[in-house]
Amino acid sequence: MSRFRDLAALSLGVILAASAAFAQQGGKLGLGRPASPDELAAWDIDVRPDGLGLPEGRGDVLTGEELYTGLCAACHGDFGEGTGRLPALAGGEGTLTDEFPVKTVGSFWPYLSTVWDYVHRTMPYGNSQSLSDDEVYALTAYILYLNDLVDEDFVLTRENLPAIRLPNEGGFIPDDRAGTELPAFSAEPCMENCKDRVEITARAGALDVTPEAEER
Amino acid sequence: MSDSDGRRGATRRGFIKGALAAGAGAASAGAAGAEAGDPAITELQPWMRAFGPGVDASPYGLPSEHESHVRRRYVEWLRPDTISAVNFTPIHQLDGIITPNGLCFERHHSGVALIDPGRHRLMINGLVDTPLVFTMEDLKRFPRENRIYFLECAANSGMEWRGPQLNGCQFTHGMIHNLMYTGIPLRHVLDEAGLKPGAKWLLAESADAAAMTRSIPLEKALDDCLLAFAMNGEALRPEQGYPLRLVVPGWEGNMWIKWLRRIEVGDRPWHQREETSKYTDLLGDGRTRRFTFEMDAKSVITSPSPQAPITHGPGPTIITGIAWSGRGTIARVDVTLDGGVNWHTARLSGPSFDKSLHRFYFEFDWDGRPMLLQSRAIDSTGYVQPTKDALRAVRGVSSGYHNNGIQTWAIDSEGRAENVEIS
């Protein structure tokens, strides 16, 4: 009896050790449970540039204008020009090489799917996921219109969205630091008499924008 | 700085002045009497006479009230509100390599999600054999690992691209923390769902109202990413993603999705808002780098610095700071006192972990003359932290993110420090 118990304990130990090793090797522990279709539908809301994830639906510029005026303009401005420190959604074309570039959907964003996805997941600010799919199509159409990229009779649909190109799509390049920076920044550094003279060229004190400056 | 620091400083200065006056008096009046002893010794202090609070007076312990000035700070003009905002780790007041949990900087896009862990789920979907749902209890049954990593926001030092702006390393370099995470390798959970052929990218998503999303190459996920539920031995703080956050070692902080609720597997990136409109690097020629995940090697002197001046005058003086690299460990840190004419190799102290903060010290005898202090990190790949001008020559000034240039503090003869740039 007691020997039997020992044996059982021993084999249990073997099983546990074996399954831990199994997990390390990429096996399965049988944890978790399958996601149901309604659970997937509730959470799988992301949209890709090729249209994967876009739901059925449509929306036109004029419907979008009405929605925008009621739900968005207070923060993003009547013409998408932004208010205070809240972001502009339109304008800024041709400013990317300026001293102070203005990055908007029209001037900077590479893909329209990102507008649909972002507005749908988190706008209006403070009332996330309150818009219907058709409303998001209409608002996205209106943001295109604010950027002079479509006419006022334009209708955005699941079918035509992936084909619409934003002006700066070609402006993006992959991370090229491995070629452009790493070799240049990997030389053995100088330790002695590295410069003839040193001058201060700029000071933060001149700006005085640090919080609690009076306490320091 | 803070009230309590100010008082302490005033007392110390008062003491020095008093001692000087006493010395002068003694010189003029001869041996008119012994100097009065230090009241900290000659007078009975309250804590020497009476009991303090008993055991359990503070079941979750807090720092001394004399340390209340050591806190995160917020820069009001940076962001429109405190909901999608950032505050900063007080790195000028910390030592060692571990950041205390309550001092880790915060960056949220829809405030702090207050999640009931019993109602938190992690879903794995997309290119997998079986889409799965896990409870927190399920996740804690996978084999765990403990690892120490820094997390740096890609926008750390971002305000300084055009020139020195903020007087304090808390503000210029405080979007960083370094913690021991307890969690499970992400690959275990992906294996559990079964990756389908063609799987190349993941999309991680948060459960807060921002539903924050980032695309992550599968290779990285299988290499060293963790699903973490603890920081420094206790549950994650709500502002750090309680009950579950993604750990993406060495890569920009925005990818370390907090309040993690879902990971989708796909064959290409999603180009979400935080990897197109934000967290991309606009170069001077109008082109924009995307998917600049790795954090370049960087260091900063945390003391002395504008919020932590030298208060003791000439004599033995300690320079200390932190260094880190998203590509490995820190091999060496050099320090200069004269704006880069001559450099001295600093002393590293404390454990040296991959993709973790390293602590350096340089002890010297300050002659009381003004100094231009800089530190320069060299990582295990041989990469040498560049000057800000060298970075600008490659990237222009509108990049906003990934500013790892060498920081300069000008120290005046009083020991005060200012954020400057030099030739």
XYZ file of C-alpha atoms in Angstrom:
639
model
C 0.000 0.000 0.000
C 2.569 2.478 1.092
C 4.854 1.333 -1.681
C 2.009 1.829 -4.157
C 1.502 5.394 -2.922
C 5.196 6.088 -3.342
C 5.075 4.771 -6.850
C 2.072 6.951 -7.687
C 3.809 9.996 -6.284
C 6.915 9.161 -8.240
C 5.093 8.782 -11.563
C 3.192 12.028 -10.931
C 6.529 13.739 -10.419
C 7.763 12.310 -13.693
C 4.667 13.563 -15.516
C 5.049 17.086 -14.116
C 8.720 17.289 -14.962
C 8.032 15.914 -18.430
C 5.307 18.448 -19.181
C 7.426 21.338 -17.943
C 10.154 20.180 -20.313
C 7.517 19.853 -23.034
C 6.457 23.456 -22.541
C 10.062 24.606 -22.791
C 10.339 22.821 -26.127
C 7.266 24.477 -27.581
C 4.702 21.850 -26.682
C 1.257 22.598 -25.303
C 0.110 22.749 -21.679
C -3.579 22.749 -22.550
C -4.106 26.117 -20.860
C -6.675 28.661 -22.024
C -9.784 27.871 -24.049
C -10.877 28.489 -27.647
C -12.225 31.985 -28.395
C -15.833 32.022 -29.572
C -16.930 33.791 -32.794
C -18.769 36.556 -30.903
C -15.698 37.159 -28.719
C -13.501 37.450 -31.808
C -15.996 39.804 -33.431
C -16.050 42.013 -30.312
C -12.285 42.430 -30.018
C -10.793 41.835 -33.462
C -11.338 45.396 -34.690
C -8.031 46.241 -36.369
C -7.824 47.269 -40.013
C -4.839 46.944 -42.361
C -3.902 49.033 -45.438
C -4.950 46.157 -47.721
C -8.447 46.355 -46.236
C -8.205 43.268 -44.025
C -10.498 43.869 -41.057
C -12.734 46.484 -42.711
C -16.424 45.766 -42.065
C -19.234 46.133 -44.600
C -20.423 49.727 -44.818
C -20.332 53.127 -46.516
C -20.422 56.811 -45.766
C -20.468 60.060 -47.759
C -18.760 63.411 -47.277
C -21.903 65.373 -46.388
C -22.996 62.886 -43.715
C -19.424 63.009 -42.459
C -19.516 66.809 -42.285
C -22.635 66.716 -40.133
C -21.127 64.135 -37.774
C -17.814 65.986 -37.672
C -19.449 69.311 -36.787
C -21.297 67.742 -33.880
C -18.665 65.320 -32.567
C -15.198 66.457 -33.601
C -14.971 70.132 -34.576
C -14.849 71.421 -30.988
C -11.428 69.797 -30.566
C -10.054 69.483 -34.100
C -11.402 72.772 -35.526
C -14.126 73.403 -38.125
C -11.715 72.725 -40.983
C -9.540 70.161 -39.211
C -6.989 72.875 -38.447
C -6.706 71.816 -34.777
C -7.427 73.881 -31.664
C -4.857 74.812 -29.036
C -2.660 71.762 -28.549
C -5.194 69.342 -30.066
C -4.019 67.851 -33.343
C -4.853 69.177 -36.807
C -6.375 66.598 -39.157
C -5.860 68.573 -42.380
C -3.379 70.946 -43.998
C 0.395 71.047 -43.846
C 0.997 69.851 -47.429
C 4.574 70.468 -48.486
C 5.822 71.356 -44.972
C 7.739 68.167 -44.154
C 11.100 69.775 -44.919
C 10.192 73.066 -43.205
C 11.706 74.077 -39.900
C 8.351 73.342 -38.222
C 6.598 70.611 -40.240
C 2.824 70.186 -39.895
C 2.040 66.460 -39.864
C -1.585 65.632 -40.706
C -3.547 62.882 -42.445
C -3.132 64.803 -45.710
C 0.493 65.860 -45.367
C 2.031 62.931 -43.518
C -0.038 59.774 -42.929
C 0.838 56.932 -45.323
C -2.444 54.965 -45.269
C -6.159 55.776 -45.088
C -6.929 52.500 -43.281
C -5.165 53.996 -40.246
C -7.692 56.850 -40.118
C -10.625 54.438 -40.225
C -9.034 52.174 -37.605
C -8.027 54.961 -35.202
C -11.275 56.931 -35.332
C -13.200 53.697 -34.882
C -11.152 52.476 -31.901
C -10.721 55.666 -29.900
C -12.533 58.769 -31.211
C -14.334 60.901 -30.211
C -11.849 61.336 -27.368
C -13.521 60.209 -24.140
C -16.237 58.149 -25.854
C -14.329 55.330 -27.534
C -16.072 52.836 -29.831
C -19.331 54.796 -29.824
C -19.466 55.284 -33.611
C -21.216 52.900 -36.014
C -19.249 51.492 -38.941
C -21.140 53.689 -41.431
C -20.405 56.757 -39.291
C -16.689 55.942 -39.339
C -16.799 55.610 -43.162
C -18.540 59.008 -43.369
C -16.071 60.710 -40.996
C -13.100 59.210 -42.846
C -14.581 60.465 -46.138
C -14.946 63.922 -44.605
C -11.323 63.958 -43.363
C -10.275 63.163 -46.965
C -12.463 66.058 -48.135
C -10.923 68.435 -45.553
C -7.547 67.538 -47.083
C -8.773 68.308 -50.627
C -8.286 64.689 -51.613
C -11.917 63.981 -52.695
C -14.938 65.978 -53.924
C -18.022 66.617 -51.842
C -20.072 63.946 -53.608
C -17.563 61.232 -52.666
C -18.771 58.032 -50.993
C -16.285 55.850 -49.072
C -16.960 52.106 -48.923
C -15.282 48.944 -47.796
C -14.557 48.219 -51.455
C -12.910 51.510 -52.489
C -11.023 52.361 -49.276
C -7.936 50.132 -49.834
C -7.414 51.627 -53.320
C -7.249 55.239 -52.096
C -3.663 56.492 -51.836
C -2.527 59.251 -49.469
C 0.080 61.691 -50.838
C 2.929 60.792 -48.445
C 2.719 56.989 -48.735
C 6.046 56.914 -50.587
C 7.723 59.160 -48.006
C 8.325 56.340 -45.531
C 11.491 54.239 -45.491
C 12.512 51.285 -43.300
C 14.830 51.807 -40.337
C 18.215 52.266 -42.027
C 20.321 53.018 -38.958
C 22.308 49.810 -39.425
C 23.714 51.269 -42.651
C 23.634 55.023 -42.066
C 24.528 55.349 -38.400
C 25.950 52.297 -36.680
C 29.228 52.158 -38.639
C 29.711 55.941 -38.347
C 29.041 55.874 -34.608
C 31.271 52.892 -33.816
C 34.763 54.392 -34.109
C 37.058 54.248 -31.064
C 36.529 57.649 -29.402
C 39.212 60.249 -28.640
C 40.270 60.443 -24.956
C 42.859 63.282 -24.763
C 43.237 66.751 -26.272
C 40.183 66.125 -28.429
C 39.399 69.795 -29.160
C 41.251 73.116 -29.202
C 38.552 75.109 -27.516
C 35.010 74.763 -26.237
C 32.235 77.341 -26.257
C 28.682 77.273 -24.972
C 26.409 77.639 -28.008
C 22.946 77.430 -26.394
C 21.421 77.514 -22.912
C 18.106 76.165 -21.572
C 17.992 79.051 -19.104
C 17.333 81.430 -21.994
C 13.923 79.786 -22.534
C 12.781 79.365 -18.946
C 10.140 76.713 -19.648
C 11.112 74.291 -16.875
C 8.350 73.655 -14.339
C 8.872 74.694 -10.717
C 11.753 76.933 -11.756
C 11.120 79.150 -8.731
C 11.686 76.226 -6.382
C 15.097 75.331 -7.712
C 14.246 72.579 -5.397
C 11.778 71.198 -2.870
C 10.860 72.637 0.472
C 12.561 69.971 2.466
C 15.691 70.093 0.318
C 15.675 73.871 0.521
C 15.443 73.722 4.299
C 18.186 71.174 4.540
C 20.357 73.222 2.185
C 19.667 76.375 4.180
C 20.537 74.636 7.413
C 23.731 73.256 5.991
C 24.693 76.626 4.553
C 23.710 78.277 7.821
C 25.901 75.844 9.671
C 28.863 76.532 7.392
C 28.374 80.296 7.770
C 28.043 79.920 11.516
C 31.196 77.857 11.641
C 33.051 80.435 9.550
C 31.824 83.284 11.785
C 32.792 81.322 14.863
C 36.185 80.679 13.311
C 36.627 84.387 12.555
C 35.533 85.275 16.073
C 37.978 82.825 17.513
C 40.766 84.291 15.392
C 40.121 87.881 16.508
C 39.316 87.194 20.127
C 41.919 84.556 20.673
C 40.892 81.385 22.436
C 37.678 82.945 23.743
C 35.966 79.593 24.155
C 35.402 76.248 22.503
C 33.078 76.119 19.470
C 29.554 75.091 20.438
C 28.859 71.434 19.646
C 26.514 70.276 16.907
C 22.924 70.537 18.230
C 22.134 67.338 16.310
C 24.345 65.759 18.991
C 24.134 68.030 22.011
C 20.336 68.367 21.952
C 18.000 65.449 22.592
C 16.048 64.878 19.357
C 12.331 63.928 19.537
C 13.046 60.472 18.089
C 15.581 59.855 20.850
C 13.065 60.491 23.623
C 9.743 58.958 22.580
C 8.302 55.961 20.756
C 7.704 56.069 17.054
C 4.719 54.521 15.275
C 4.269 50.819 16.024
C 4.534 47.854 13.726
C 1.753 47.836 11.136
C 1.097 51.595 11.441
C 1.685 51.586 7.677
C 0.820 48.128 6.292
C 2.037 49.242 2.873
C 5.212 51.162 3.718
C 5.963 54.613 2.345
C 9.215 56.617 2.127
C 10.250 58.981 4.932
C 8.328 62.272 4.934
C 11.709 63.930 4.370
C 11.798 62.308 0.945
C 8.435 63.687 -0.220
C 10.189 65.838 -2.837
C 11.272 62.653 -4.637
C 8.366 62.301 -7.006
C 7.303 62.129 -10.608
C 6.824 65.536 -12.207
C 4.625 66.753 -15.026
C 5.324 69.454 -17.640
C 2.050 71.263 -18.169
C 2.744 72.845 -21.535
C 3.739 69.553 -23.194
C 0.313 67.982 -23.642
C -3.281 69.276 -23.885
C -4.472 67.495 -20.722
C -3.423 64.881 -18.141
C -5.407 62.098 -19.857
C -3.152 61.661 -22.879
C -0.025 62.884 -21.159
C 3.338 62.060 -19.645
C 5.196 62.625 -16.387
C 8.828 61.948 -15.575
C 10.928 59.685 -13.339
C 13.054 61.702 -10.835
C 16.290 60.099 -12.037
C 18.350 62.899 -10.437
C 17.297 61.626 -7.003
C 17.744 57.892 -7.564
C 20.779 55.640 -7.289
C 21.605 52.065 -8.232
C 19.867 50.583 -11.261
C 16.335 49.698 -10.103
C 13.522 52.256 -10.309
C 11.096 52.175 -7.366
C 7.626 51.177 -8.550
C 5.898 54.399 -7.521
C 8.433 56.601 -9.338
C 8.264 55.053 -12.814
C 7.232 57.688 -15.357
C 3.713 57.432 -16.755
C 2.514 57.796 -20.328
C -1.134 57.089 -21.025
C -3.387 57.908 -23.949
C -6.720 57.543 -22.141
C -5.778 57.801 -18.469
C -5.019 54.847 -16.193
C -7.314 51.895 -16.905
C -8.543 50.503 -13.572
C -8.956 46.828 -14.368
C -10.520 44.078 -12.275
C -8.040 41.214 -12.844
C -10.863 38.677 -12.516
C -12.423 40.233 -15.611
C -9.234 40.650 -17.598
C -8.631 38.336 -20.564
C -5.828 37.825 -23.050
C -6.965 36.754 -26.510
C -4.644 35.268 -29.145
C -6.123 35.335 -32.655
C -5.242 35.673 -36.320
C -2.876 33.233 -38.054
C -3.100 30.546 -35.359
C -4.484 27.011 -35.318
C -6.872 27.803 -32.453
C -7.725 31.338 -31.300
C -7.462 31.177 -27.504
C -8.611 33.130 -24.458
C -6.625 33.139 -21.201
C -7.518 34.346 -17.724
C -4.796 35.780 -15.487
C -4.915 32.508 -13.563
C -4.258 30.547 -16.767
C -1.281 32.743 -17.616
C 0.332 32.255 -14.222
C 0.451 28.490 -14.851
C 3.037 28.870 -17.641
C 6.733 28.661 -16.645
C 7.849 32.086 -15.379
C 11.029 34.082 -15.827
C 12.575 37.020 -13.975
C 14.489 39.572 -16.030
C 15.657 43.159 -15.569
C 15.090 45.591 -18.428
C 14.993 49.322 -19.041
C 11.974 50.848 -20.725
C 12.660 54.140 -22.502
C 10.008 56.156 -24.314
C 11.083 56.898 -27.900
C 10.277 60.562 -27.131
C 12.707 60.720 -24.189
C 14.903 63.828 -24.794
C 12.661 64.557 -27.794
C 12.071 68.149 -26.662
C 15.822 68.760 -26.998
C 16.162 68.093 -30.756
C 16.270 71.797 -31.640
C 18.369 72.806 -28.636
C 18.410 72.779 -24.836
C 14.952 73.418 -23.390
C 14.430 71.900 -19.991
C 16.644 72.442 -16.962
C 16.630 69.076 -15.273
C 17.492 65.518 -16.255
C 14.118 64.455 -14.846
C 12.585 66.330 -17.792
C 15.273 65.785 -20.414
C 15.870 62.079 -19.661
C 13.165 60.955 -17.211
C 10.991 58.929 -19.581
C 12.874 55.825 -18.506
C 12.679 53.185 -15.798
C 14.411 49.904 -15.046
C 12.592 47.047 -13.343
C 12.714 43.376 -12.624
C 9.798 41.822 -14.457
C 8.219 38.513 -13.619
C 6.332 37.043 -16.513
C 6.050 34.293 -19.035
C 7.842 34.140 -22.377
C 5.388 35.227 -25.054
C 6.430 32.265 -27.197
C 4.799 29.809 -24.749
C 1.409 31.402 -25.277
C 1.886 31.599 -29.057
C 2.889 27.919 -29.120
C -0.236 27.106 -27.165
C -2.381 28.637 -29.932
C -0.160 27.165 -32.673
C 1.416 29.532 -35.224
C 0.292 29.017 -38.814
C 2.716 29.143 -41.740
C 3.113 32.699 -42.995
C 3.001 34.215 -39.499
C 5.478 37.130 -39.453
C 4.058 39.969 -37.366
C 2.026 40.428 -34.199
C -0.385 43.171 -33.254
C -0.523 43.846 -29.515
C -3.560 45.729 -28.187
C -4.458 47.339 -24.848
C -7.731 47.146 -22.942
C -7.989 50.861 -22.036
C -10.113 53.403 -23.928
C -7.179 54.150 -26.276
C -7.099 50.490 -27.403
C -3.402 51.167 -28.098
C -1.916 48.982 -30.815
C 1.572 48.262 -32.146
C 2.887 45.850 -34.780
C 5.817 43.715 -33.587
C 7.951 41.368 -35.722
C 7.308 37.728 -34.765
C 11.056 37.108 -34.577
C 11.337 39.524 -31.637
C 8.295 37.994 -29.929
C 9.810 34.518 -30.110
C 13.204 35.797 -28.988
C 12.800 37.640 -25.670
C 9.348 39.246 -25.235
C 7.560 38.596 -21.943
C 3.976 38.802 -20.782
C 4.674 40.418 -17.407
C 2.411 40.549 -14.404
C 4.891 41.707 -11.749
C 7.398 44.548 -11.417
C 10.101 44.443 -8.730
C 8.387 41.482 -7.108
C 4.866 42.864 -6.716
C 1.905 43.106 -9.071
C 2.234 45.716 -11.818
C 1.015 49.156 -10.753
C -2.209 50.236 -12.504
C -0.309 53.002 -14.309
C 2.174 50.414 -15.605
C -0.482 48.158 -17.095
C -1.993 46.101 -14.266
C -2.706 43.241 -14.538
C -0.675 42.430 -17.683
C 1.830 44.232 -19.897
C 4.013 43.290 -22.811
C 7.784 43.544 -22.294
C 9.739 44.195 -25.509
C 13.365 44.353 -24.295
C 15.539 47.138 -25.693
C 12.784 48.467 -27.974
C 10.874 51.754 -27.704
C 8.516 51.992 -24.739
C 5.346 52.577 -26.745
C 5.548 48.976 -27.975
C 5.363 47.605 -24.415
C 1.555 47.570 -24.552
C 0.035 48.016 -21.086
C -3.279 46.486 -19.967
C -2.593 43.908 -22.695
C -5.814 42.237 -23.854
C -5.058 40.834 -27.295
C -2.323 39.607 -29.588
C -3.164 39.027 -33.212
C -0.846 37.083 -35.494
C -0.526 38.191 -39.120
C 1.684 38.094 -42.177
C 2.454 41.848 -42.395
C 2.391 44.954 -40.180
C -0.838 46.862 -39.540
C 0.458 50.467 -39.837
C -1.519 51.661 -36.867
C -1.674 55.303 -35.753
C 1.193 54.899 -33.239
C 3.524 53.591 -35.955
C 2.627 56.063 -38.728
C 1.458 59.446 -37.397
C 3.550 58.910 -34.234
C 6.757 57.038 -33.402
C 8.182 57.540 -36.891
C 11.276 59.664 -37.468
C 10.969 62.529 -39.937
C 14.396 63.195 -41.461
C 15.669 66.542 -42.698
C 15.084 65.602 -46.345
C 11.358 64.979 -45.787
C 11.590 61.187 -45.751
C 10.448 59.360 -42.636
C 11.947 56.294 -41.018
C 9.420 53.815 -39.682
C 9.742 50.790 -37.410
C 12.773 52.281 -35.637
C 12.329 49.880 -32.762
C 15.757 49.613 -31.100
C 16.842 52.194 -28.562
C 20.391 53.417 -29.322
C 23.001 53.459 -26.528
C 22.669 56.510 -24.294
C 23.813 57.915 -20.960
C 23.239 60.963 -18.777
C 24.847 62.393 -15.671
C 22.058 62.475 -13.105
C 24.061 64.255 -10.392
C 25.210 66.939 -10.493
C 22.483 68.238 -12.795
C 20.179 71.284 -12.770
C 17.852 69.809 -10.124
C 20.767 68.313 -8.171
C 23.460 71.011 -7.864
C 26.760 70.582 -6.000
C 26.042 72.060 -2.565
C 29.218 71.101 -0.716
C 31.753 73.355 -2.435
C 35.210 72.295 -3.668
C 36.798 69.025 -2.596
C 35.828 65.382 -2.985
C 32.991 65.264 -5.485
C 31.017 62.459 -7.078
C 29.615 62.443 -10.571
C 27.038 59.717 -11.136
C 24.654 58.719 -13.861
C 22.984 55.988 -15.845
C 23.750 54.341 -19.188
C 21.847 51.834 -21.293
C 21.616 50.253 -24.730
C 18.796 48.514 -26.580
C 21.405 46.337 -28.280
C 23.155 44.767 -25.289
C 25.106 45.760 -22.208
C 27.174 48.871 -21.522
C 30.880 48.168 -21.932
C 32.196 51.558 -20.809
C 31.165 55.076 -19.862
C 33.518 58.034 -20.272
C 33.073 61.333 -18.451
C 34.533 64.749 -19.312
C 34.798 67.763 -16.995
C 36.002 70.201 -19.672
C 33.440 69.872 -22.444
C 35.112 66.996 -24.253
C 38.770 68.037 -24.400
C 39.817 65.190 -22.107
C 37.822 62.143 -21.111
C 38.072 59.832 -18.100
C 36.663 56.325 -17.923
C 34.016 56.118 -15.201
C 33.516 53.238 -12.769
C 30.537 50.972 -13.392
C 28.958 49.612 -10.223
C 26.151 47.119 -9.855
C 25.061 44.234 -12.049
C 25.465 44.560 -15.820
C 22.433 43.002 -17.494
C 21.516 42.906 -21.159
C 19.192 45.836 -22.079
C 19.221 47.135 -18.508
C 20.355 50.383 -16.886
C 23.982 50.530 -15.759
C 25.142 52.850 -12.967
C 28.395 54.777 -13.301
C 30.445 56.905 -10.877
C 33.380 59.237 -11.332
C 35.021 60.459 -8.134
C 37.350 63.487 -8.296
C 38.634 66.496 -6.377
C 36.693 69.564 -7.591
C 38.769 72.766 -7.568
C 35.641 74.926 -7.567
C 36.074 76.162 -11.117
C 33.239 76.000 -13.684
C 32.930 72.738 -15.587
C 31.231 71.390 -18.707
C 30.141 67.863 -17.802
C 29.280 65.158 -20.300
C 29.017 61.374 -20.263
C 29.463 59.064 -23.262
C 28.240 55.458 -23.316
C 29.853 52.671 -25.338
C 27.814 49.488 -25.643
C 28.752 45.842 -26.115
C 28.434 46.192 -29.914
C 31.070 48.971 -29.949
C 28.518 51.714 -30.660
C 29.604 55.054 -29.166
C 26.915 57.506 -28.033
C 27.097 60.376 -30.563
C 26.971 64.127 -29.964
C 23.661 65.872 -30.603
C 25.209 67.640 -33.586
C 26.367 64.334 -35.096
C 22.785 63.061 -34.825
C 21.364 66.247 -36.348
C 23.788 65.903 -39.271
C 22.121 62.583 -40.138
C 18.534 63.199 -39.051
C 17.827 66.941 -39.078
C 15.949 68.559 -36.183
C 12.340 67.444 -36.747
C 12.784 63.821 -35.781
C 11.155 64.202 -32.382
C 12.024 60.663 -31.326
C 15.180 58.647 -30.551
C 17.393 61.504 -29.385
C 20.325 59.709 -27.736
C 22.848 62.546 -28.124
C 25.416 63.411 -25.454
C 24.018 65.740 -22.763
C 26.014 68.694 -21.426
C 25.593 70.299 -18.006
C 27.423 73.586 -17.374
C 28.448 73.788 -13.699
C 29.271 77.240 -12.329
C 31.623 78.013 -9.446
C 28.692 77.815 -7.007
C 27.964 74.258 -8.146
C 24.773 75.189 -9.996
C 24.051 73.272 -13.209
C 22.458 74.367 -16.454
C 21.386 72.412 -19.554
C 23.576 73.744 -22.384
C 25.042 72.787 -25.728
C 28.658 73.365 -26.646
C 30.831 73.619 -29.727
